[in-house]
């Protein structure tokens, strides 16, 4: 019964407002006694990039396509690993230093599945989900360039 | 008409978030790009960037992908979320 209620909480949320890390962990854990492992990742805005002082970030996305892509990534992870609950949150809009940007939470019976699936979801979010970051530094505003290392990290899952 | 939208750096370069192209002038994604490039030299140059990605109706596609009236075609730079 409670499971049905919790499943109604969307697995994906794209939002401008901040999220409560503890609340999200509770949602993954509440009435979920089958799963012994809970792995969460959260990404925050750091104050430096490529040797420059960062003052803030602006996050843009492609509404609807973002949700579709993230759902596909989660489905792929569910086929590959034995995982229970999944939650992905990504913020958009103007973000200040230290603010949370992204959250990925995964539960599983044993830790290996949750660890791997969490990293997999994050790696593919990075290279597939249509989000773009614009950085505000001491030199002005710049759209960030995609990193080859992120592409290689995602490709490594198919080896 | 084919609906065309732009994101991030490309949107700012073109100074435009979206436009339309007649389906009579384009039957593939590459032809949509060509039709848009006829606007002026700036548009032509910015859209010639090889790293640009394209999605049709929220699905990632290559340049030879067919398009028809009513489709939503999006052009954007490589993604940088997370």
PDB file of C-alpha atoms in Angstrom:
ATOM      1  CA  UNK A   1       0.000   0.000   0.000  1.00  0.00           C
ATOM      2  CA  UNK A   2       2.701   2.438   1.094  1.00  0.00           C
ATOM      3  CA  UNK A   3       4.804   1.182  -1.831  1.00  0.00           C
ATOM      4  CA  UNK A   4       2.039   2.247  -4.193  1.00  0.00           C
ATOM      5  CA  UNK A   5       1.988   5.669  -2.612  1.00  0.00           C
ATOM      6  CA  UNK A   6       5.743   6.045  -2.829  1.00  0.00           C
ATOM      7  CA  UNK A   7       5.841   4.863  -6.442  1.00  0.00           C
ATOM      8  CA  UNK A   8       3.551   7.739  -7.244  1.00  0.00           C
ATOM      9  CA  UNK A   9       6.376  10.081  -6.316  1.00  0.00           C
ATOM     10  CA  UNK A  10       8.029  10.693  -9.643  1.00  0.00           C
ATOM     11  CA  UNK A  11      11.473   9.186 -10.004  1.00  0.00           C
ATOM     12  CA  UNK A  12      12.566  12.316 -11.848  1.00  0.00           C
ATOM     13  CA  UNK A  13      12.261  15.947 -10.840  1.00  0.00           C
ATOM     14  CA  UNK A  14      13.602  18.933 -12.755  1.00  0.00           C
ATOM     15  CA  UNK A  15      13.160  21.940 -10.507  1.00  0.00           C
ATOM     16  CA  UNK A  16      14.345  25.472  -9.838  1.00  0.00           C
ATOM     17  CA  UNK A  17      13.911  25.183  -6.078  1.00  0.00           C
ATOM     18  CA  UNK A  18      16.367  23.490  -3.741  1.00  0.00           C
ATOM     19  CA  UNK A  19      15.752  19.978  -2.392  1.00  0.00           C
ATOM     20  CA  UNK A  20      16.110  18.465   1.072  1.00  0.00           C
ATOM     21  CA  UNK A  21      18.736  15.718   0.990  1.00  0.00           C
ATOM     22  CA  UNK A  22      17.474  14.087   4.200  1.00  0.00           C
ATOM     23  CA  UNK A  23      13.872  14.078   2.987  1.00  0.00           C
ATOM     24  CA  UNK A  24      14.929  12.387  -0.263  1.00  0.00           C
ATOM     25  CA  UNK A  25      16.849   9.696   1.639  1.00  0.00           C
ATOM     26  CA  UNK A  26      13.744   9.111   3.787  1.00  0.00           C
ATOM     27  CA  UNK A  27      11.633   8.613   0.653  1.00  0.00           C
ATOM     28  CA  UNK A  28      14.094   5.998  -0.569  1.00  0.00           C
ATOM     29  CA  UNK A  29      14.099   4.219   2.808  1.00  0.00           C
ATOM     30  CA  UNK A  30      10.545   4.519   4.175  1.00  0.00           C
ATOM     31  CA  UNK A  31       8.811   1.129   4.264  1.00  0.00           C
ATOM     32  CA  UNK A  32      11.544  -0.289   2.108  1.00  0.00           C
ATOM     33  CA  UNK A  33      12.857  -3.149   4.202  1.00  0.00           C
ATOM     34  CA  UNK A  34      13.752  -5.360   1.225  1.00  0.00           C
ATOM     35  CA  UNK A  35      16.672  -3.110   0.355  1.00  0.00           C
ATOM     36  CA  UNK A  36      19.701  -2.979   2.634  1.00  0.00           C
ATOM     37  CA  UNK A  37      21.709  -0.539   0.540  1.00  0.00           C
ATOM     38  CA  UNK A  38      21.060   3.149  -0.130  1.00  0.00           C
ATOM     39  CA  UNK A  39      23.573   5.007  -2.285  1.00  0.00           C
ATOM     40  CA  UNK A  40      23.200   8.723  -2.901  1.00  0.00           C
ATOM     41  CA  UNK A  41      25.236  11.190  -4.922  1.00  0.00           C
ATOM     42  CA  UNK A  42      24.814  14.928  -4.793  1.00  0.00           C
ATOM     43  CA  UNK A  43      26.610  17.493  -6.912  1.00  0.00           C
ATOM     44  CA  UNK A  44      27.127  21.074  -5.726  1.00  0.00           C
ATOM     45  CA  UNK A  45      28.337  24.324  -7.277  1.00  0.00           C
ATOM     46  CA  UNK A  46      32.029  24.715  -6.457  1.00  0.00           C
ATOM     47  CA  UNK A  47      33.859  28.036  -6.285  1.00  0.00           C
ATOM     48  CA  UNK A  48      36.547  27.201  -8.864  1.00  0.00           C
ATOM     49  CA  UNK A  49      36.897  25.753 -12.355  1.00  0.00           C
ATOM     50  CA  UNK A  50      39.919  25.555 -14.682  1.00  0.00           C
ATOM     51  CA  UNK A  51      41.885  27.875 -12.410  1.00  0.00           C
ATOM     52  CA  UNK A  52      39.215  30.584 -12.293  1.00  0.00           C
ATOM     53  CA  UNK A  53      37.105  31.785  -9.372  1.00  0.00           C
ATOM     54  CA  UNK A  54      33.487  30.833 -10.010  1.00  0.00           C
ATOM     55  CA  UNK A  55      30.737  33.120  -8.725  1.00  0.00           C
ATOM     56  CA  UNK A  56      27.724  31.079  -9.793  1.00  0.00           C
ATOM     57  CA  UNK A  57      26.074  28.887 -12.406  1.00  0.00           C
ATOM     58  CA  UNK A  58      23.081  29.146 -14.684  1.00  0.00           C
ATOM     59  CA  UNK A  59      21.442  25.868 -15.704  1.00  0.00           C
ATOM     60  CA  UNK A  60      19.308  25.594 -18.845  1.00  0.00           C
ATOM     61  CA  UNK A  61      17.513  22.478 -20.105  1.00  0.00           C
ATOM     62  CA  UNK A  62      15.232  21.184 -22.849  1.00  0.00           C
ATOM     63  CA  UNK A  63      11.895  20.608 -21.101  1.00  0.00           C
ATOM     64  CA  UNK A  64      10.267  17.203 -21.757  1.00  0.00           C
ATOM     65  CA  UNK A  65      13.295  15.823 -23.561  1.00  0.00           C
ATOM     66  CA  UNK A  66      15.281  15.961 -20.318  1.00  0.00           C
ATOM     67  CA  UNK A  67      12.681  13.874 -18.479  1.00  0.00           C
ATOM     68  CA  UNK A  68      12.464  11.409 -21.385  1.00  0.00           C
ATOM     69  CA  UNK A  69      16.243  10.913 -21.533  1.00  0.00           C
ATOM     70  CA  UNK A  70      16.553  10.495 -17.760  1.00  0.00           C
ATOM     71  CA  UNK A  71      13.705   7.941 -17.773  1.00  0.00           C
ATOM     72  CA  UNK A  72      15.549   5.959 -20.468  1.00  0.00           C
ATOM     73  CA  UNK A  73      18.777   6.023 -18.438  1.00  0.00           C
ATOM     74  CA  UNK A  74      16.926   4.820 -15.312  1.00  0.00           C
ATOM     75  CA  UNK A  75      15.213   2.033 -17.295  1.00  0.00           C
ATOM     76  CA  UNK A  76      18.574   0.868 -18.651  1.00  0.00           C
ATOM     77  CA  UNK A  77      20.015   0.831 -15.124  1.00  0.00           C
ATOM     78  CA  UNK A  78      17.045  -1.210 -13.869  1.00  0.00           C
ATOM     79  CA  UNK A  79      17.608  -3.819 -16.570  1.00  0.00           C
ATOM     80  CA  UNK A  80      21.318  -4.047 -15.853  1.00  0.00           C
ATOM     81  CA  UNK A  81      21.259  -4.140 -12.046  1.00  0.00           C
ATOM     82  CA  UNK A  82      18.932  -5.485  -9.396  1.00  0.00           C
ATOM     83  CA  UNK A  83      17.847  -2.175  -7.892  1.00  0.00           C
ATOM     84  CA  UNK A  84      14.827  -0.996  -5.925  1.00  0.00           C
ATOM     85  CA  UNK A  85      13.973   2.679  -5.729  1.00  0.00           C
ATOM     86  CA  UNK A  86      15.523   5.437  -7.812  1.00  0.00           C
ATOM     87  CA  UNK A  87      15.330   9.216  -7.531  1.00  0.00           C
ATOM     88  CA  UNK A  88      16.975  11.766  -9.799  1.00  0.00           C
ATOM     89  CA  UNK A  89      16.655  15.499  -9.114  1.00  0.00           C
ATOM     90  CA  UNK A  90      18.290  18.169 -11.262  1.00  0.00           C
ATOM     91  CA  UNK A  91      18.002  21.876 -10.639  1.00  0.00           C
ATOM     92  CA  UNK A  92      17.700  24.586 -13.273  1.00  0.00           C
ATOM     93  CA  UNK A  93      18.068  28.366 -13.258  1.00  0.00           C
ATOM     94  CA  UNK A  94      20.494  30.519 -11.320  1.00  0.00           C
ATOM     95  CA  UNK A  95      22.561  28.717  -8.660  1.00  0.00           C
ATOM     96  CA  UNK A  96      24.990  30.197  -6.144  1.00  0.00           C
ATOM     97  CA  UNK A  97      28.252  28.724  -4.819  1.00  0.00           C
ATOM     98  CA  UNK A  98      27.661  25.744  -2.556  1.00  0.00           C
ATOM     99  CA  UNK A  99      24.098  25.138  -3.756  1.00  0.00           C
ATOM    100  CA  UNK A 100      22.988  21.629  -4.676  1.00  0.00           C
ATOM    101  CA  UNK A 101      22.697  20.966  -8.430  1.00  0.00           C
ATOM    102  CA  UNK A 102      21.917  17.284  -8.764  1.00  0.00           C
ATOM    103  CA  UNK A 103      20.842  14.297  -6.657  1.00  0.00           C
ATOM    104  CA  UNK A 104      20.877  10.620  -7.601  1.00  0.00           C
ATOM    105  CA  UNK A 105      19.626   8.079  -5.074  1.00  0.00           C
ATOM    106  CA  UNK A 106      19.403   4.308  -5.633  1.00  0.00           C
ATOM    107  CA  UNK A 107      18.467   1.448  -3.304  1.00  0.00           C
ATOM    108  CA  UNK A 108      19.236  -2.256  -3.699  1.00  0.00           C
ATOM    109  CA  UNK A 109      19.392  -5.443  -1.644  1.00  0.00           C
ATOM    110  CA  UNK A 110      23.208  -5.404  -1.620  1.00  0.00           C
ATOM    111  CA  UNK A 111      25.556  -2.467  -2.038  1.00  0.00           C
ATOM    112  CA  UNK A 112      27.204  -3.430  -5.355  1.00  0.00           C
ATOM    113  CA  UNK A 113      24.044  -2.891  -7.433  1.00  0.00           C
ATOM    114  CA  UNK A 114      23.224   0.488  -5.873  1.00  0.00           C
ATOM    115  CA  UNK A 115      26.825   1.740  -6.167  1.00  0.00           C
ATOM    116  CA  UNK A 116      27.125   0.720  -9.826  1.00  0.00           C
ATOM    117  CA  UNK A 117      23.653   1.896 -10.869  1.00  0.00           C
ATOM    118  CA  UNK A 118      24.116   5.264  -9.172  1.00  0.00           C
ATOM    119  CA  UNK A 119      27.404   5.894 -10.956  1.00  0.00           C
ATOM    120  CA  UNK A 120      25.947   4.666 -14.268  1.00  0.00           C
ATOM    121  CA  UNK A 121      22.945   7.028 -13.994  1.00  0.00           C
ATOM    122  CA  UNK A 122      25.206   9.962 -13.139  1.00  0.00           C
ATOM    123  CA  UNK A 123      27.661   9.166 -15.964  1.00  0.00           C
ATOM    124  CA  UNK A 124      24.905   9.028 -18.568  1.00  0.00           C
ATOM    125  CA  UNK A 125      23.076  12.056 -17.170  1.00  0.00           C
ATOM    126  CA  UNK A 126      26.322  13.965 -17.795  1.00  0.00           C
ATOM    127  CA  UNK A 127      26.598  13.046 -21.480  1.00  0.00           C
ATOM    128  CA  UNK A 128      22.970  12.451 -22.563  1.00  0.00           C
ATOM    129  CA  UNK A 129      20.539  14.632 -20.639  1.00  0.00           C
ATOM    130  CA  UNK A 130      19.999  18.008 -22.363  1.00  0.00           C
ATOM    131  CA  UNK A 131      21.235  20.379 -19.658  1.00  0.00           C
ATOM    132  CA  UNK A 132      23.708  23.220 -20.257  1.00  0.00           C
ATOM    133  CA  UNK A 133      25.739  25.111 -17.680  1.00  0.00           C
ATOM    134  CA  UNK A 134      26.752  28.708 -18.004  1.00  0.00           C
ATOM    135  CA  UNK A 135      29.432  29.743 -15.583  1.00  0.00           C
ATOM    136  CA  UNK A 136      29.845  33.186 -14.088  1.00  0.00           C
ATOM    137  CA  UNK A 137      33.525  33.806 -13.291  1.00  0.00           C
ATOM    138  CA  UNK A 138      35.731  36.794 -12.575  1.00  0.00           C
ATOM    139  CA  UNK A 139      36.159  37.066 -16.383  1.00  0.00           C
ATOM    140  CA  UNK A 140      32.462  37.070 -17.197  1.00  0.00           C
ATOM    141  CA  UNK A 141      29.915  34.515 -18.395  1.00  0.00           C
ATOM    142  CA  UNK A 142      30.867  31.406 -20.377  1.00  0.00           C
ATOM    143  CA  UNK A 143      28.936  28.352 -21.527  1.00  0.00           C
ATOM    144  CA  UNK A 144      30.866  25.293 -20.375  1.00  0.00           C
ATOM    145  CA  UNK A 145      32.304  22.926 -22.967  1.00  0.00           C
ATOM    146  CA  UNK A 146      31.547  19.207 -22.822  1.00  0.00           C
ATOM    147  CA  UNK A 147      34.503  17.193 -21.478  1.00  0.00           C
ATOM    148  CA  UNK A 148      36.063  14.277 -23.360  1.00  0.00           C
ATOM    149  CA  UNK A 149      36.699  12.606 -19.996  1.00  0.00           C
ATOM    150  CA  UNK A 150      32.939  12.523 -19.292  1.00  0.00           C
ATOM    151  CA  UNK A 151      32.297  10.943 -22.682  1.00  0.00           C
ATOM    152  CA  UNK A 152      34.971   8.313 -22.086  1.00  0.00           C
ATOM    153  CA  UNK A 153      33.587   7.579 -18.617  1.00  0.00           C
ATOM    154  CA  UNK A 154      30.124   6.846 -20.074  1.00  0.00           C
ATOM    155  CA  UNK A 155      31.578   4.805 -22.948  1.00  0.00           C
ATOM    156  CA  UNK A 156      33.506   2.652 -20.457  1.00  0.00           C
ATOM    157  CA  UNK A 157      30.181   1.094 -19.290  1.00  0.00           C
ATOM    158  CA  UNK A 158      29.766  -0.632 -22.649  1.00  0.00           C
ATOM    159  CA  UNK A 159      33.149  -2.376 -22.432  1.00  0.00           C
TER     160      UNK A 159
ATOM    161  CA  UNK B   1       5.598  24.059 -40.807  1.00  0.00           C
ATOM    162  CA  UNK B   2       8.506  22.537 -38.948  1.00  0.00           C
ATOM    163  CA  UNK B   3       9.090  24.051 -35.500  1.00  0.00           C
ATOM    164  CA  UNK B   4      12.787  24.745 -34.803  1.00  0.00           C
ATOM    165  CA  UNK B   5      14.256  25.554 -31.387  1.00  0.00           C
ATOM    166  CA  UNK B   6      17.759  26.435 -30.160  1.00  0.00           C
ATOM    167  CA  UNK B   7      19.399  26.074 -26.763  1.00  0.00           C
ATOM    168  CA  UNK B   8      22.257  27.453 -24.680  1.00  0.00           C
ATOM    169  CA  UNK B   9      25.237  29.009 -26.504  1.00  0.00           C
ATOM    170  CA  UNK B  10      23.611  28.524 -29.929  1.00  0.00           C
ATOM    171  CA  UNK B  11      20.443  30.326 -28.799  1.00  0.00           C
ATOM    172  CA  UNK B  12      22.554  33.273 -27.642  1.00  0.00           C
ATOM    173  CA  UNK B  13      24.717  33.304 -30.802  1.00  0.00           C
ATOM    174  CA  UNK B  14      21.631  33.412 -33.018  1.00  0.00           C
ATOM    175  CA  UNK B  15      19.789  35.749 -30.664  1.00  0.00           C
ATOM    176  CA  UNK B  16      16.769  33.524 -31.203  1.00  0.00           C
ATOM    177  CA  UNK B  17      15.070  30.798 -29.165  1.00  0.00           C
ATOM    178  CA  UNK B  18      12.932  29.403 -31.938  1.00  0.00           C
ATOM    179  CA  UNK B  19      11.547  29.804 -35.442  1.00  0.00           C
ATOM    180  CA  UNK B  20       9.788  27.848 -38.184  1.00  0.00           C
ATOM    181  CA  UNK B  21      10.852  26.369 -41.510  1.00  0.00           C
ATOM    182  CA  UNK B  22       8.417  25.391 -44.245  1.00  0.00           C
ATOM    183  CA  UNK B  23       8.283  21.647 -44.777  1.00  0.00           C
ATOM    184  CA  UNK B  24       8.373  22.433 -48.523  1.00  0.00           C
ATOM    185  CA  UNK B  25      11.940  23.682 -48.097  1.00  0.00           C
ATOM    186  CA  UNK B  26      13.347  20.831 -46.021  1.00  0.00           C
ATOM    187  CA  UNK B  27      12.841  17.070 -45.855  1.00  0.00           C
ATOM    188  CA  UNK B  28      15.820  16.216 -43.626  1.00  0.00           C
ATOM    189  CA  UNK B  29      17.507  17.741 -40.584  1.00  0.00           C
ATOM    190  CA  UNK B  30      20.470  18.806 -42.749  1.00  0.00           C
ATOM    191  CA  UNK B  31      18.087  20.606 -45.099  1.00  0.00           C
ATOM    192  CA  UNK B  32      16.428  22.376 -42.160  1.00  0.00           C
ATOM    193  CA  UNK B  33      19.877  23.652 -41.204  1.00  0.00           C
ATOM    194  CA  UNK B  34      20.557  24.774 -44.785  1.00  0.00           C
ATOM    195  CA  UNK B  35      17.225  26.606 -44.916  1.00  0.00           C
ATOM    196  CA  UNK B  36      17.995  28.376 -41.622  1.00  0.00           C
ATOM    197  CA  UNK B  37      21.478  29.304 -42.879  1.00  0.00           C
ATOM    198  CA  UNK B  38      19.931  31.279 -45.717  1.00  0.00           C
ATOM    199  CA  UNK B  39      18.835  33.925 -43.207  1.00  0.00           C
ATOM    200  CA  UNK B  40      22.325  35.478 -43.124  1.00  0.00           C
ATOM    201  CA  UNK B  41      26.073  34.729 -42.893  1.00  0.00           C
ATOM    202  CA  UNK B  42      26.054  34.679 -39.071  1.00  0.00           C
ATOM    203  CA  UNK B  43      23.334  32.042 -38.948  1.00  0.00           C
ATOM    204  CA  UNK B  44      25.096  30.052 -41.636  1.00  0.00           C
ATOM    205  CA  UNK B  45      28.390  30.101 -39.722  1.00  0.00           C
ATOM    206  CA  UNK B  46      26.971  29.348 -36.285  1.00  0.00           C
ATOM    207  CA  UNK B  47      24.873  26.459 -37.643  1.00  0.00           C
ATOM    208  CA  UNK B  48      27.885  25.048 -39.516  1.00  0.00           C
ATOM    209  CA  UNK B  49      29.514  24.170 -36.164  1.00  0.00           C
ATOM    210  CA  UNK B  50      30.190  20.417 -36.419  1.00  0.00           C
ATOM    211  CA  UNK B  51      29.787  19.811 -32.709  1.00  0.00           C
ATOM    212  CA  UNK B  52      26.088  20.814 -32.739  1.00  0.00           C
ATOM    213  CA  UNK B  53      23.621  18.070 -31.851  1.00  0.00           C
ATOM    214  CA  UNK B  54      20.095  17.623 -33.134  1.00  0.00           C
ATOM    215  CA  UNK B  55      16.902  16.115 -31.753  1.00  0.00           C
ATOM    216  CA  UNK B  56      13.620  15.575 -33.595  1.00  0.00           C
ATOM    217  CA  UNK B  57      10.561  15.246 -31.348  1.00  0.00           C
ATOM    218  CA  UNK B  58      12.893  14.722 -28.348  1.00  0.00           C
ATOM    219  CA  UNK B  59      14.896  11.940 -29.987  1.00  0.00           C
ATOM    220  CA  UNK B  60      18.587  12.375 -30.867  1.00  0.00           C
ATOM    221  CA  UNK B  61      19.117  12.067 -34.642  1.00  0.00           C
ATOM    222  CA  UNK B  62      21.731  12.502 -37.365  1.00  0.00           C
ATOM    223  CA  UNK B  63      21.613  14.928 -40.306  1.00  0.00           C
ATOM    224  CA  UNK B  64      19.987  12.506 -42.772  1.00  0.00           C
ATOM    225  CA  UNK B  65      16.945  12.011 -40.496  1.00  0.00           C
ATOM    226  CA  UNK B  66      13.645  12.797 -42.272  1.00  0.00           C
ATOM    227  CA  UNK B  67      11.411  15.598 -41.025  1.00  0.00           C
ATOM    228  CA  UNK B  68       7.843  16.568 -41.822  1.00  0.00           C
ATOM    229  CA  UNK B  69       5.388  19.335 -41.032  1.00  0.00           C
ATOM    230  CA  UNK B  70       4.501  19.388 -37.318  1.00  0.00           C
ATOM    231  CA  UNK B  71       7.883  18.037 -36.166  1.00  0.00           C
ATOM    232  CA  UNK B  72       9.900  19.804 -33.488  1.00  0.00           C
ATOM    233  CA  UNK B  73      13.572  20.059 -34.460  1.00  0.00           C
ATOM    234  CA  UNK B  74      16.064  21.204 -31.807  1.00  0.00           C
ATOM    235  CA  UNK B  75      19.695  22.206 -32.362  1.00  0.00           C
ATOM    236  CA  UNK B  76      22.048  22.544 -29.401  1.00  0.00           C
ATOM    237  CA  UNK B  77      25.677  22.242 -28.248  1.00  0.00           C
ATOM    238  CA  UNK B  78      26.997  19.105 -26.483  1.00  0.00           C
ATOM    239  CA  UNK B  79      25.332  18.797 -23.068  1.00  0.00           C
ATOM    240  CA  UNK B  80      27.036  19.862 -19.819  1.00  0.00           C
ATOM    241  CA  UNK B  81      24.671  19.038 -16.948  1.00  0.00           C
ATOM    242  CA  UNK B  82      25.252  17.204 -13.700  1.00  0.00           C
TER     243      UNK B  82
END
